[in-house]
Tab-separated table of C-alpha atoms in Angstrom:
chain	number	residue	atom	x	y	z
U	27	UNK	CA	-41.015	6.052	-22.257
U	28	UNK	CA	-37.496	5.489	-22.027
U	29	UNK	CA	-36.089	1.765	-22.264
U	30	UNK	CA	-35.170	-0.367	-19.191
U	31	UNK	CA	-31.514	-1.450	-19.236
U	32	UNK	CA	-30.029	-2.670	-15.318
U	33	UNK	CA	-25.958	-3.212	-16.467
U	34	UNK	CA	-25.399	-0.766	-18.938
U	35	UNK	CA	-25.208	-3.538	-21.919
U	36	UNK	CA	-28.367	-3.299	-23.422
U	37	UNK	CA	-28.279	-2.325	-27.043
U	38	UNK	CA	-28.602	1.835	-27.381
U	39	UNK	CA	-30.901	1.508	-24.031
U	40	UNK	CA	-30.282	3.733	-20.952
U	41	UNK	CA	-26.979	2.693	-19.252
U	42	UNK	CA	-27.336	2.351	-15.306
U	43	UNK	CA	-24.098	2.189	-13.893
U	44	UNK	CA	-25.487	-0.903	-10.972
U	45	UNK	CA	-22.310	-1.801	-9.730
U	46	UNK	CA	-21.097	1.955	-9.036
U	47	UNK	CA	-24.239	2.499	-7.634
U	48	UNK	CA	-23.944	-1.310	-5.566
U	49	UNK	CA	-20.672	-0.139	-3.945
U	50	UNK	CA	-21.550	3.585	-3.345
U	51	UNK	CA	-24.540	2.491	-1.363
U	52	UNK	CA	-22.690	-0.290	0.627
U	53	UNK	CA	-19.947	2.413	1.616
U	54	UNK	CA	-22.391	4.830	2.657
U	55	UNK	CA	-24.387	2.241	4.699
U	56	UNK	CA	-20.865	0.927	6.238
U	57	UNK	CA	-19.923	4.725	7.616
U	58	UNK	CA	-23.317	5.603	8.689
U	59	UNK	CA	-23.169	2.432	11.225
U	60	UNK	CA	-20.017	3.241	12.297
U	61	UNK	CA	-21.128	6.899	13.456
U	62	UNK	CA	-17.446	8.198	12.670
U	63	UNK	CA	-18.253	11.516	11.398
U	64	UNK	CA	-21.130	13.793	10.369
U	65	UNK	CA	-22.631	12.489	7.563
U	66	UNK	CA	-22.656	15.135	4.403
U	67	UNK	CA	-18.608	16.575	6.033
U	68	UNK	CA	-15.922	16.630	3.727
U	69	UNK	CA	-14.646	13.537	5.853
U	70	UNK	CA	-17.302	11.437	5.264
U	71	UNK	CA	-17.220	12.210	1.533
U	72	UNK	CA	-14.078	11.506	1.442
U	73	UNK	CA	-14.369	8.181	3.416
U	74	UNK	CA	-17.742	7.127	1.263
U	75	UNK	CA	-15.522	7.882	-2.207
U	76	UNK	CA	-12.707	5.978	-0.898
U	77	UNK	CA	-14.881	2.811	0.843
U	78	UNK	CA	-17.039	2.790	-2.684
U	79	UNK	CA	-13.700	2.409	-4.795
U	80	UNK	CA	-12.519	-0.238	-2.700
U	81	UNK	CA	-15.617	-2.233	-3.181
U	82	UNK	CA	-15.923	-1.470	-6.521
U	83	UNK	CA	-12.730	-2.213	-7.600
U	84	UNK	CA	-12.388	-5.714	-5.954
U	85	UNK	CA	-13.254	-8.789	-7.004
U	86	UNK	CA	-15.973	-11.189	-5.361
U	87	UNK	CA	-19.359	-11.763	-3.940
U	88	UNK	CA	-20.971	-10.013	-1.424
U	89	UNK	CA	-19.798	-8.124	1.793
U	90	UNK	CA	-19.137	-11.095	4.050
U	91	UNK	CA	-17.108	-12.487	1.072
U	92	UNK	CA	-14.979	-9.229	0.742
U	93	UNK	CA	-14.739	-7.616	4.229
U	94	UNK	CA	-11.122	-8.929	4.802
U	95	UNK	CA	-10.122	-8.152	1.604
U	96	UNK	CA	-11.397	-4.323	1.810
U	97	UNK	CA	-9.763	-4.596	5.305
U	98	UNK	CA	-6.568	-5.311	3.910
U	99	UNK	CA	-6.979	-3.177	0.681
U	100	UNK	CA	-7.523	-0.267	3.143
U	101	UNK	CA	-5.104	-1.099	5.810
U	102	UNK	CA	-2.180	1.525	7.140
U	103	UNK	CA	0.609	-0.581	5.273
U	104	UNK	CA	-0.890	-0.938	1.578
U	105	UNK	CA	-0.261	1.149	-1.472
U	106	UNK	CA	-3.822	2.183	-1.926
U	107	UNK	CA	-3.687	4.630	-4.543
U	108	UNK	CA	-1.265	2.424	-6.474
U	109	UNK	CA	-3.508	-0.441	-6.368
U	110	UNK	CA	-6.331	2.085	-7.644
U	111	UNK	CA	-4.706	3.040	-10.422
U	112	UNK	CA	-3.622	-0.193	-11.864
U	113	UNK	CA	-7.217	-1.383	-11.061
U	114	UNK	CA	-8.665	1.718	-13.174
U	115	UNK	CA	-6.473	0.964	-15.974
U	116	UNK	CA	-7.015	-2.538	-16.065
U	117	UNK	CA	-10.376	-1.776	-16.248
U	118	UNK	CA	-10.037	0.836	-19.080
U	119	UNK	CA	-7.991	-1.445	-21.388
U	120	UNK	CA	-10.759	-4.130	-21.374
U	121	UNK	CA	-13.395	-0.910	-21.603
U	122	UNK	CA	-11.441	-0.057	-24.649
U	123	UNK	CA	-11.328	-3.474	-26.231
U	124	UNK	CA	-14.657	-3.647	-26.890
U	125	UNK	CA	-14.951	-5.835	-23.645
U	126	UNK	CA	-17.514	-4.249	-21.580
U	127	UNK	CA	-15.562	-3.424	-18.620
U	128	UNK	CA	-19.100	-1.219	-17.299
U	129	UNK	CA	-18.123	1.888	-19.129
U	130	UNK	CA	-21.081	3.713	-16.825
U	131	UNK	CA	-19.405	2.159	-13.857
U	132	UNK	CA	-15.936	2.789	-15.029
U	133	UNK	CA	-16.648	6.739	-15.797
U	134	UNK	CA	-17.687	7.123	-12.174
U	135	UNK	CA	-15.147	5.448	-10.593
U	136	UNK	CA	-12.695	7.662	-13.156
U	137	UNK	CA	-14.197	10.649	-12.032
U	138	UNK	CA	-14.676	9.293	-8.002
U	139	UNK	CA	-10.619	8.991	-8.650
U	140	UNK	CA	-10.118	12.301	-9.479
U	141	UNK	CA	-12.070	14.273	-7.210
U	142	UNK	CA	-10.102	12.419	-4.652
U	143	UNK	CA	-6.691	13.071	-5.958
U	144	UNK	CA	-7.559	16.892	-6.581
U	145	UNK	CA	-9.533	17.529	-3.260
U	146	UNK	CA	-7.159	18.507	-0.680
U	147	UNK	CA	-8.447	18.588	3.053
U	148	UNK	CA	-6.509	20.283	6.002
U	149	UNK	CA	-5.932	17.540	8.622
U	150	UNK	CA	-3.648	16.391	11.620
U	151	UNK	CA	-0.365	15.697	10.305
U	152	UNK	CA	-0.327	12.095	11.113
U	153	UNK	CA	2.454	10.461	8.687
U	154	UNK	CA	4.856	12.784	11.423
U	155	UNK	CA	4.054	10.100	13.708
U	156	UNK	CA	7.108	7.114	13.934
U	157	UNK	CA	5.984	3.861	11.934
U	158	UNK	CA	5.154	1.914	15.418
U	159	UNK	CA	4.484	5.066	18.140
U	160	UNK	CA	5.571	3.935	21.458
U	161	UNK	CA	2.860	4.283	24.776
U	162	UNK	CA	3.007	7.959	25.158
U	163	UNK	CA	3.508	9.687	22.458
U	164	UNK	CA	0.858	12.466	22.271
U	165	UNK	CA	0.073	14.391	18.438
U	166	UNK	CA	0.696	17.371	18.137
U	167	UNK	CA	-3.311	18.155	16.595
U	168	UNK	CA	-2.043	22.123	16.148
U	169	UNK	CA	0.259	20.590	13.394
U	170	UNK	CA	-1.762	20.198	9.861
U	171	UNK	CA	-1.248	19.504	6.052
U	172	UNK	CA	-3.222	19.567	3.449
U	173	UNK	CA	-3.735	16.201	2.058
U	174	UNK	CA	-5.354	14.441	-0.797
U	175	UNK	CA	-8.951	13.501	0.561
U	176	UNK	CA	-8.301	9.952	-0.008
U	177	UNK	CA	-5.631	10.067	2.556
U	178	UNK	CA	-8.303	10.937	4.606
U	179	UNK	CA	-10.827	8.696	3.776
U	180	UNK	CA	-9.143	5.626	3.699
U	181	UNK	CA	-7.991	5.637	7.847
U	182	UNK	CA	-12.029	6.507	8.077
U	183	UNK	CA	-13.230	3.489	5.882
U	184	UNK	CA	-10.641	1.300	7.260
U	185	UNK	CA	-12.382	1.686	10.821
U	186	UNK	CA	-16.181	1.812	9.457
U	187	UNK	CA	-14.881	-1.398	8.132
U	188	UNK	CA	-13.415	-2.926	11.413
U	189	UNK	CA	-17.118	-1.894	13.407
U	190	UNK	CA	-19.077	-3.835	10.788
């Protein structure tokens, strides 16, 4: 029988990363209700990986607590993948020192990281478009870039996060 263990700090028990899990499930809940995209498309991965960072890497209660804060974390005009990375660090240094820092948790948001960094999905080039796009302006869809999937997924969680 293996031993019970629900945060990963139990003394040589089985490690279950509950907060990864916590934040994974609450992102794919989030884009589901919003009906965006096919569930199981590269888009929706994307925008599940990117929605489950956010919420795992804040700080805070529940959902109601946090929705403006994701909203803002994910908005057009915020340096995402900057504030991931100094998040993931922070989180490693105190991981490192002994500290906890949910080193199950911590390895799946690591690896959640990198699978968004080194995915590249072929979308609409829409960082062509001016910074405030006057009535009228139509995008060219024909134009296309490869992009890191988070690029992707955060526009995507953004919205699943405005039709909550």
């Amino acid at each position: 029988m293996r031993p019970e263990s629900t945060n990963g700090t139990g003394g040589g028990g089985l490690a279950v990363p509950m907060a990864w899990l916590c934040a994974e499930y609450l992102a794919d809940e989030l884009l589901r209700a919003g009906g965006l995209v096919e569930p199981g498309s590269l888009e929706y991965v994307a925008g599940r990986r990117t929605l489950a960072l956010t919420i795992y890497l804040s700080d805070g209660a529940g959902a109601e607590d946090q929705l403006d804060e994701w909203l803002d974390r994910t908005s057009y005009d915020h340096p995402w993948q900057d504030w991931v990375r100094e998040r993931l660090a922070a989180q490693r240094e105190r991981a490192g020192d002994g500290e906890g820092g949910g080193a199950p948790d911590l390895a799946l948001a690591l690896e959640t990281w990198r699978h968004l960094e080194e995915t590249q999905l072929l979308a609409t080039d829409l960082g062509a478009l001016p910074p405030s796009p006057a009535a009228g302006i139509v995008v060219d869809e024909s134009a296309q870039v490869w992009l890191p999937s988070w690029q992707l997924g955060l526009p995507l969680g953004h919205l699943a996060l405005h039709l909550y």
